[in-house]
PDB file of C-alpha atoms in Angstrom:
ATOM      1  CA  MET A   1      95.687 120.182 147.207  1.00 47.00           C
ATOM      2  CA  ALA A   2      95.946 116.397 146.939  1.00 61.00           C
ATOM      3  CA  LYS A   3      98.201 114.562 144.502  1.00 79.00           C
ATOM      4  CA  VAL A   4      95.208 113.202 142.603  1.00 76.00           C
ATOM      5  CA  GLU A   5      94.013 116.713 141.837  1.00 80.00           C
ATOM      6  CA  LEU A   6      97.441 117.564 140.412  1.00 82.00           C
ATOM      7  CA  LYS A   7      97.564 114.439 138.255  1.00 83.00           C
ATOM      8  CA  GLN A   8      94.016 114.686 136.911  1.00 88.00           C
ATOM      9  CA  PRO A   9      94.783 117.477 134.356  1.00 88.00           C
ATOM     10  CA  VAL A  10      97.745 115.491 133.022  1.00 87.00           C
ATOM     11  CA  VAL A  11      95.592 112.370 132.570  1.00 87.00           C
ATOM     12  CA  GLN A  12      92.849 114.469 130.972  1.00 89.00           C
ATOM     13  CA  ALA A  13      95.357 115.968 128.525  1.00 89.00           C
ATOM     14  CA  ILE A  14      96.414 112.461 127.463  1.00 89.00           C
ATOM     15  CA  VAL A  15      92.754 111.409 127.142  1.00 89.00           C
ATOM     16  CA  ASN A  16      92.109 114.439 124.915  1.00 89.00           C
ATOM     17  CA  ASP A  17      95.108 113.537 122.742  1.00 88.00           C
ATOM     18  CA  ILE A  18      94.102 109.883 122.274  1.00 87.00           C
ATOM     19  CA  GLU A  19      90.427 110.642 121.709  1.00 89.00           C
ATOM     20  CA  GLY A  20      89.731 109.823 118.076  1.00 87.00           C
ATOM     21  CA  ALA A  21      93.308 108.645 117.467  1.00 88.00           C
ATOM     22  CA  GLN A  22      93.875 106.116 114.691  1.00 88.00           C
ATOM     23  CA  SER A  23      97.194 104.938 116.062  1.00 89.00           C
ATOM     24  CA  ILE A  24      99.512 105.164 119.049  1.00 91.00           C
ATOM     25  CA  VAL A  25     103.130 104.020 119.175  1.00 92.00           C
ATOM     26  CA  LEU A  26     105.194 103.596 122.350  1.00 93.00           C
ATOM     27  CA  VAL A  27     108.940 104.124 122.176  1.00 92.00           C
ATOM     28  CA  ASP A  28     111.878 103.957 124.555  1.00 91.00           C
ATOM     29  CA  TYR A  29     113.712 107.227 124.018  1.00 89.00           C
ATOM     30  CA  ARG A  30     116.625 106.676 126.441  1.00 89.00           C
ATOM     31  CA  GLY A  31     119.974 107.587 124.941  1.00 88.00           C
ATOM     32  CA  LEU A  32     118.745 110.117 122.394  1.00 90.00           C
ATOM     33  CA  THR A  33     120.751 113.304 122.262  1.00 90.00           C
ATOM     34  CA  VAL A  34     118.985 116.643 122.507  1.00 92.00           C
ATOM     35  CA  ALA A  35     119.655 117.281 118.813  1.00 92.00           C
ATOM     36  CA  GLU A  36     118.200 113.891 117.831  1.00 92.00           C
ATOM     37  CA  ASP A  37     115.152 114.404 120.042  1.00 92.00           C
ATOM     38  CA  THR A  38     114.567 117.863 118.575  1.00 92.00           C
ATOM     39  CA  ALA A  39     114.856 116.527 115.013  1.00 93.00           C
ATOM     40  CA  LEU A  40     112.460 113.670 115.820  1.00 92.00           C
ATOM     41  CA  ARG A  41     109.890 116.003 117.365  1.00 93.00           C
ATOM     42  CA  LYS A  42     110.095 118.283 114.318  1.00 94.00           C
ATOM     43  CA  GLN A  43     109.476 115.404 111.892  1.00 92.00           C
ATOM     44  CA  LEU A  44     106.539 114.157 113.929  1.00 92.00           C
ATOM     45  CA  ARG A  45     105.042 117.631 114.301  1.00 92.00           C
ATOM     46  CA  GLU A  46     105.265 118.224 110.521  1.00 92.00           C
ATOM     47  CA  ALA A  47     103.328 114.984 109.966  1.00 89.00           C
ATOM     48  CA  GLY A  48     100.630 116.023 112.440  1.00 91.00           C
ATOM     49  CA  VAL A  49     101.693 113.486 115.077  1.00 92.00           C
ATOM     50  CA  VAL A  50     101.547 114.369 118.777  1.00 92.00           C
ATOM     51  CA  TYR A  51     104.681 113.221 120.634  1.00 93.00           C
ATOM     52  CA  LYS A  52     104.841 113.304 124.422  1.00 92.00           C
ATOM     53  CA  VAL A  53     106.879 111.890 127.248  1.00 91.00           C
ATOM     54  CA  CYS A  54     104.461 110.847 129.987  1.00 88.00           C
ATOM     55  CA  LYS A  55     104.555 108.854 133.175  1.00 90.00           C
ATOM     56  CA  ASN A  56     103.429 105.261 132.768  1.00 90.00           C
ATOM     57  CA  THR A  57     100.787 105.513 135.500  1.00 90.00           C
ATOM     58  CA  MET A  58      99.270 108.537 133.774  1.00 90.00           C
ATOM     59  CA  MET A  59      99.150 106.696 130.457  1.00 91.00           C
ATOM     60  CA  LYS A  60      97.571 103.627 132.094  1.00 91.00           C
ATOM     61  CA  ARG A  61      94.815 105.785 133.568  1.00 90.00           C
ATOM     62  CA  ALA A  62      94.233 107.546 130.265  1.00 90.00           C
ATOM     63  CA  PHE A  63      94.122 104.261 128.337  1.00 90.00           C
ATOM     64  CA  GLU A  64      91.514 102.663 130.652  1.00 89.00           C
ATOM     65  CA  GLY A  65      88.414 101.650 128.711  1.00 86.00           C
ATOM     66  CA  THR A  66      89.950 102.275 125.266  1.00 87.00           C
ATOM     67  CA  ASP A  67      91.593 100.085 122.620  1.00 85.00           C
ATOM     68  CA  PHE A  68      94.907 101.500 123.798  1.00 89.00           C
ATOM     69  CA  ALA A  69      94.654  99.659 127.128  1.00 88.00           C
ATOM     70  CA  GLN A  70      96.327  96.773 125.261  1.00 89.00           C
ATOM     71  CA  LEU A  71      99.605  98.681 125.653  1.00 89.00           C
ATOM     72  CA  ASP A  72      99.609  98.431 129.479  1.00 88.00           C
ATOM     73  CA  GLU A  73     102.027  95.495 129.432  1.00 90.00           C
ATOM     74  CA  TYR A  74     104.628  97.636 127.628  1.00 89.00           C
ATOM     75  CA  LEU A  75     104.448 100.521 130.081  1.00 89.00           C
ATOM     76  CA  ASP A  76     107.645  99.920 131.994  1.00 89.00           C
ATOM     77  CA  GLY A  77     110.700 102.137 131.987  1.00 88.00           C
ATOM     78  CA  PRO A  78     110.760 105.543 130.359  1.00 89.00           C
ATOM     79  CA  ASN A  79     108.280 105.821 127.504  1.00 90.00           C
ATOM     80  CA  ALA A  80     107.276 108.366 124.954  1.00 92.00           C
ATOM     81  CA  ILE A  81     104.044 108.176 123.034  1.00 94.00           C
ATOM     82  CA  ALA A  82     103.329 109.181 119.429  1.00 93.00           C
ATOM     83  CA  ILE A  83      99.663 109.749 118.581  1.00 92.00           C
ATOM     84  CA  SER A  84      98.124 110.254 115.143  1.00 91.00           C
ATOM     85  CA  LYS A  85      94.526 111.120 114.417  1.00 89.00           C
ATOM     86  CA  ASP A  86      94.853 111.445 110.635  1.00 86.00           C
ATOM     87  CA  ASP A  87      97.366 108.959 109.207  1.00 83.00           C
ATOM     88  CA  ALA A  88      97.360 105.575 110.929  1.00 84.00           C
ATOM     89  CA  THR A  89     100.838 104.628 109.711  1.00 85.00           C
ATOM     90  CA  ALA A  90     102.567 107.992 110.212  1.00 87.00           C
ATOM     91  CA  PRO A  91     103.924 107.421 113.752  1.00 90.00           C
ATOM     92  CA  ALA A  92     105.290 103.967 112.915  1.00 89.00           C
ATOM     93  CA  ARG A  93     106.730 105.155 109.604  1.00 89.00           C
ATOM     94  CA  ILE A  94     108.509 108.200 111.033  1.00 90.00           C
ATOM     95  CA  LEU A  95     109.745 106.510 114.221  1.00 91.00           C
ATOM     96  CA  ALA A  96     111.042 103.399 112.425  1.00 89.00           C
ATOM     97  CA  LYS A  97     112.851 105.512 109.836  1.00 89.00           C
ATOM     98  CA  PHE A  98     114.368 107.669 112.570  1.00 90.00           C
ATOM     99  CA  ALA A  99     115.356 104.586 114.620  1.00 88.00           C
ATOM    100  CA  LYS A 100     117.530 103.364 111.722  1.00 88.00           C
ATOM    101  CA  ASP A 101     119.835 106.345 112.218  1.00 86.00           C
ATOM    102  CA  ALA A 102     119.381 106.862 115.965  1.00 85.00           C
ATOM    103  CA  LYS A 103     120.065 103.421 117.411  1.00 85.00           C
ATOM    104  CA  ALA A 104     119.068 104.599 120.892  1.00 87.00           C
ATOM    105  CA  LEU A 105     115.404 104.952 119.869  1.00 89.00           C
ATOM    106  CA  GLU A 106     113.567 101.675 120.359  1.00 89.00           C
ATOM    107  CA  LEU A 107     110.052 100.921 119.171  1.00 90.00           C
ATOM    108  CA  LYS A 108     108.127  98.985 121.812  1.00 91.00           C
ATOM    109  CA  ALA A 109     104.568  98.445 120.602  1.00 90.00           C
ATOM    110  CA  GLY A 110     101.602 100.217 119.155  1.00 90.00           C
ATOM    111  CA  VAL A 111      97.916 100.111 118.462  1.00 90.00           C
ATOM    112  CA  VAL A 112      96.849 100.834 114.902  1.00 88.00           C
ATOM    113  CA  GLU A 113      93.119 101.098 114.257  1.00 86.00           C
ATOM    114  CA  GLY A 114      92.299  99.052 117.361  1.00 85.00           C
ATOM    115  CA  GLN A 115      94.814  96.241 116.781  1.00 87.00           C
ATOM    116  CA  LYS A 116      97.932  95.801 118.942  1.00 90.00           C
ATOM    117  CA  TYR A 117     101.270  95.295 117.175  1.00 89.00           C
ATOM    118  CA  ASP A 118     104.773  94.593 118.441  1.00 89.00           C
ATOM    119  CA  ALA A 119     107.956  96.331 117.328  1.00 87.00           C
ATOM    120  CA  ALA A 120     108.529  93.979 114.367  1.00 87.00           C
ATOM    121  CA  ALA A 121     105.032  94.586 113.006  1.00 86.00           C
ATOM    122  CA  LEU A 122     105.442  98.345 113.445  1.00 86.00           C
ATOM    123  CA  THR A 123     108.615  98.153 111.381  1.00 84.00           C
ATOM    124  CA  GLU A 124     106.553  96.510 108.622  1.00 82.00           C
ATOM    125  CA  PHE A 125     103.982  99.315 108.912  1.00 74.00           C
ATOM    126  CA  ALA A 126     106.822 101.734 108.291  1.00 77.00           C
ATOM    127  CA  LYS A 127     107.149 100.314 104.780  1.00 79.00           C
ATOM    128  CA  ILE A 128     103.613 101.395 103.887  1.00 75.00           C
ATOM    129  CA  PRO A 129     103.657 104.708 102.020  1.00 75.00           C
ATOM    130  CA  SER A 130     101.662 107.649 103.303  1.00 71.00           C
ATOM    131  CA  ARG A 131      98.122 108.245 102.090  1.00 74.00           C
ATOM    132  CA  GLU A 132      99.250 111.196  99.975  1.00 76.00           C
ATOM    133  CA  GLU A 133     101.966 109.128  98.313  1.00 80.00           C
ATOM    134  CA  LEU A 134      99.509 106.322  97.527  1.00 77.00           C
ATOM    135  CA  LEU A 135      97.038 108.808  96.042  1.00 80.00           C
ATOM    136  CA  SER A 136      99.753 110.395  93.896  1.00 84.00           C
ATOM    137  CA  ARG A 137     100.788 106.956  92.620  1.00 81.00           C
ATOM    138  CA  LEU A 138      97.171 106.167  91.755  1.00 82.00           C
ATOM    139  CA  LEU A 139      96.741 109.476  89.961  1.00 82.00           C
ATOM    140  CA  GLY A 140      99.991 108.946  88.077  1.00 81.00           C
ATOM    141  CA  SER A 141      98.911 105.508  86.886  1.00 82.00           C
ATOM    142  CA  MET A 142      95.552 106.912  85.790  1.00 82.00           C
ATOM    143  CA  GLN A 143      97.185 109.787  83.878  1.00 79.00           C
ATOM    144  CA  SER A 144      99.816 107.635  82.169  1.00 80.00           C
ATOM    145  CA  PRO A 145      97.671 106.351  79.260  1.00 83.00           C
ATOM    146  CA  ILE A 146      96.274 109.826  78.596  1.00 82.00           C
ATOM    147  CA  THR A 147      99.765 111.342  78.644  1.00 82.00           C
ATOM    148  CA  ASN A 148     101.056 108.691  76.218  1.00 82.00           C
ATOM    149  CA  LEU A 149      98.147 109.343  73.840  1.00 81.00           C
ATOM    150  CA  ALA A 150      98.854 113.076  73.942  1.00 83.00           C
ATOM    151  CA  ARG A 151     102.523 112.439  73.091  1.00 86.00           C
ATOM    152  CA  VAL A 152     101.617 110.233  70.109  1.00 85.00           C
ATOM    153  CA  LEU A 153      99.144 112.785  68.785  1.00 84.00           C
ATOM    154  CA  ASN A 154     101.734 115.529  69.209  1.00 85.00           C
ATOM    155  CA  GLN A 155     104.310 113.512  67.239  1.00 86.00           C
ATOM    156  CA  ILE A 156     101.811 112.957  64.437  1.00 85.00           C
ATOM    157  CA  ALA A 157     101.085 116.691  64.313  1.00 83.00           C
ATOM    158  CA  GLU A 158     104.821 117.506  64.192  1.00 84.00           C
ATOM    159  CA  LYS A 159     105.407 115.147  61.237  1.00 82.00           C
ATOM    160  CA  GLY A 160     102.785 116.789  59.055  1.00 74.00           C
ATOM    161  CA  GLY A 161      99.595 115.778  60.707  1.00 62.00           C
ATOM    162  CA  ALA A 162      96.795 113.899  59.063  1.00 59.00           C
ATOM    163  CA  ALA A 163      97.621 115.267  55.575  1.00 61.00           C
ATOM    164  CA  GLU A 164     100.262 112.575  55.073  1.00 59.00           C
ATOM    165  CA  CYS A 165      98.083 109.782  56.398  1.00 57.00           C
ATOM    166  CA  THR A 166      95.775 107.925  54.039  1.00 59.00           C
ATOM    167  CA  PRO A 167      92.232 107.726  55.328  1.00 58.00           C
ATOM    168  CA  ALA A 168      91.112 104.295  56.398  1.00 58.00           C
ATOM    169  CA  THR A 169      87.760 104.710  54.592  1.00 58.00           C
ATOM    170  CA  GLU A 170      89.449 104.794  51.161  1.00 50.00           C
ATOM    171  CA  GLU A 171      91.344 101.552  51.725  1.00 50.00           C
ATOM    172  CA  ALA A 172      88.363  99.588  52.946  1.00 50.00           C
ATOM    173  CA  PRO A 173      86.295  99.725  49.688  1.00 52.00           C
ATOM    174  CA  ALA A 174      89.356  98.833  47.581  1.00 50.00           C
ATOM    175  CA  GLU A 175      90.043  95.783  49.707  1.00 50.00           C
ATOM    176  CA  ALA A 176      86.367  94.828  49.658  1.00 50.00           C
ATOM    177  CA  ALA A 177      86.273  95.141  45.845  1.00 51.00           C
ATOM    178  CA  ALA A 178      89.387  92.952  45.500  1.00 51.00           C
ATOM    179  CA  GLU A 179      87.910  90.282  47.726  1.00 53.00           C
ATOM    180  CA  THR A 180      84.417  90.326  46.202  1.00 53.00           C
ATOM    181  CA  PRO A 181      85.336  88.713  42.857  1.00 53.00           C
ATOM    182  CA  ALA A 182      87.253  85.984  44.632  1.00 51.00           C
ATOM    183  CA  THR A 183      84.276  85.034  46.718  1.00 48.00           C
ATOM    184  CA  GLU A 184      81.847  85.070  43.782  1.00 48.00           C
ATOM    185  CA  GLU A 185      83.815  82.437  41.818  1.00 44.00           C
TER     186      GLU A 185
END
């Protein structure tokens, strides 16, 4: 069996992983301890991100003809790849956060929704909250006025309810009657 036939399944596996991916991030993982690497893989797996260590030549072949071919210039030295099909910012967010504690992990570059970004830009992407967090913030801001109204109504009910309030309809005719003679003069 030739070497090409052995490498073809590996390239095909990478192609299958990147097919339909929203983002890919390349990292230099040299210097990570086994414990750090295990913790990183767990975090990425929980977020639905595929994390693999692949040979550069295999990645170059898999990237051919895709938006991810822009990363070819960064494929030198040992590289790991993080691929996300669901959340475009998840790989950058998790890897940048992890790199703060594990100084050995170095972000190289990435492609997010077809656009290439360097390590500095990926660090900025890390500041963007996840989709779920943004949706929960939106829902919270939409519920806030309703919640405040419910609290006010509850306080009114606790203090005796509407029985102690004077109806607005009774005050309006009295004020109108008081103003009517003044306008007729």
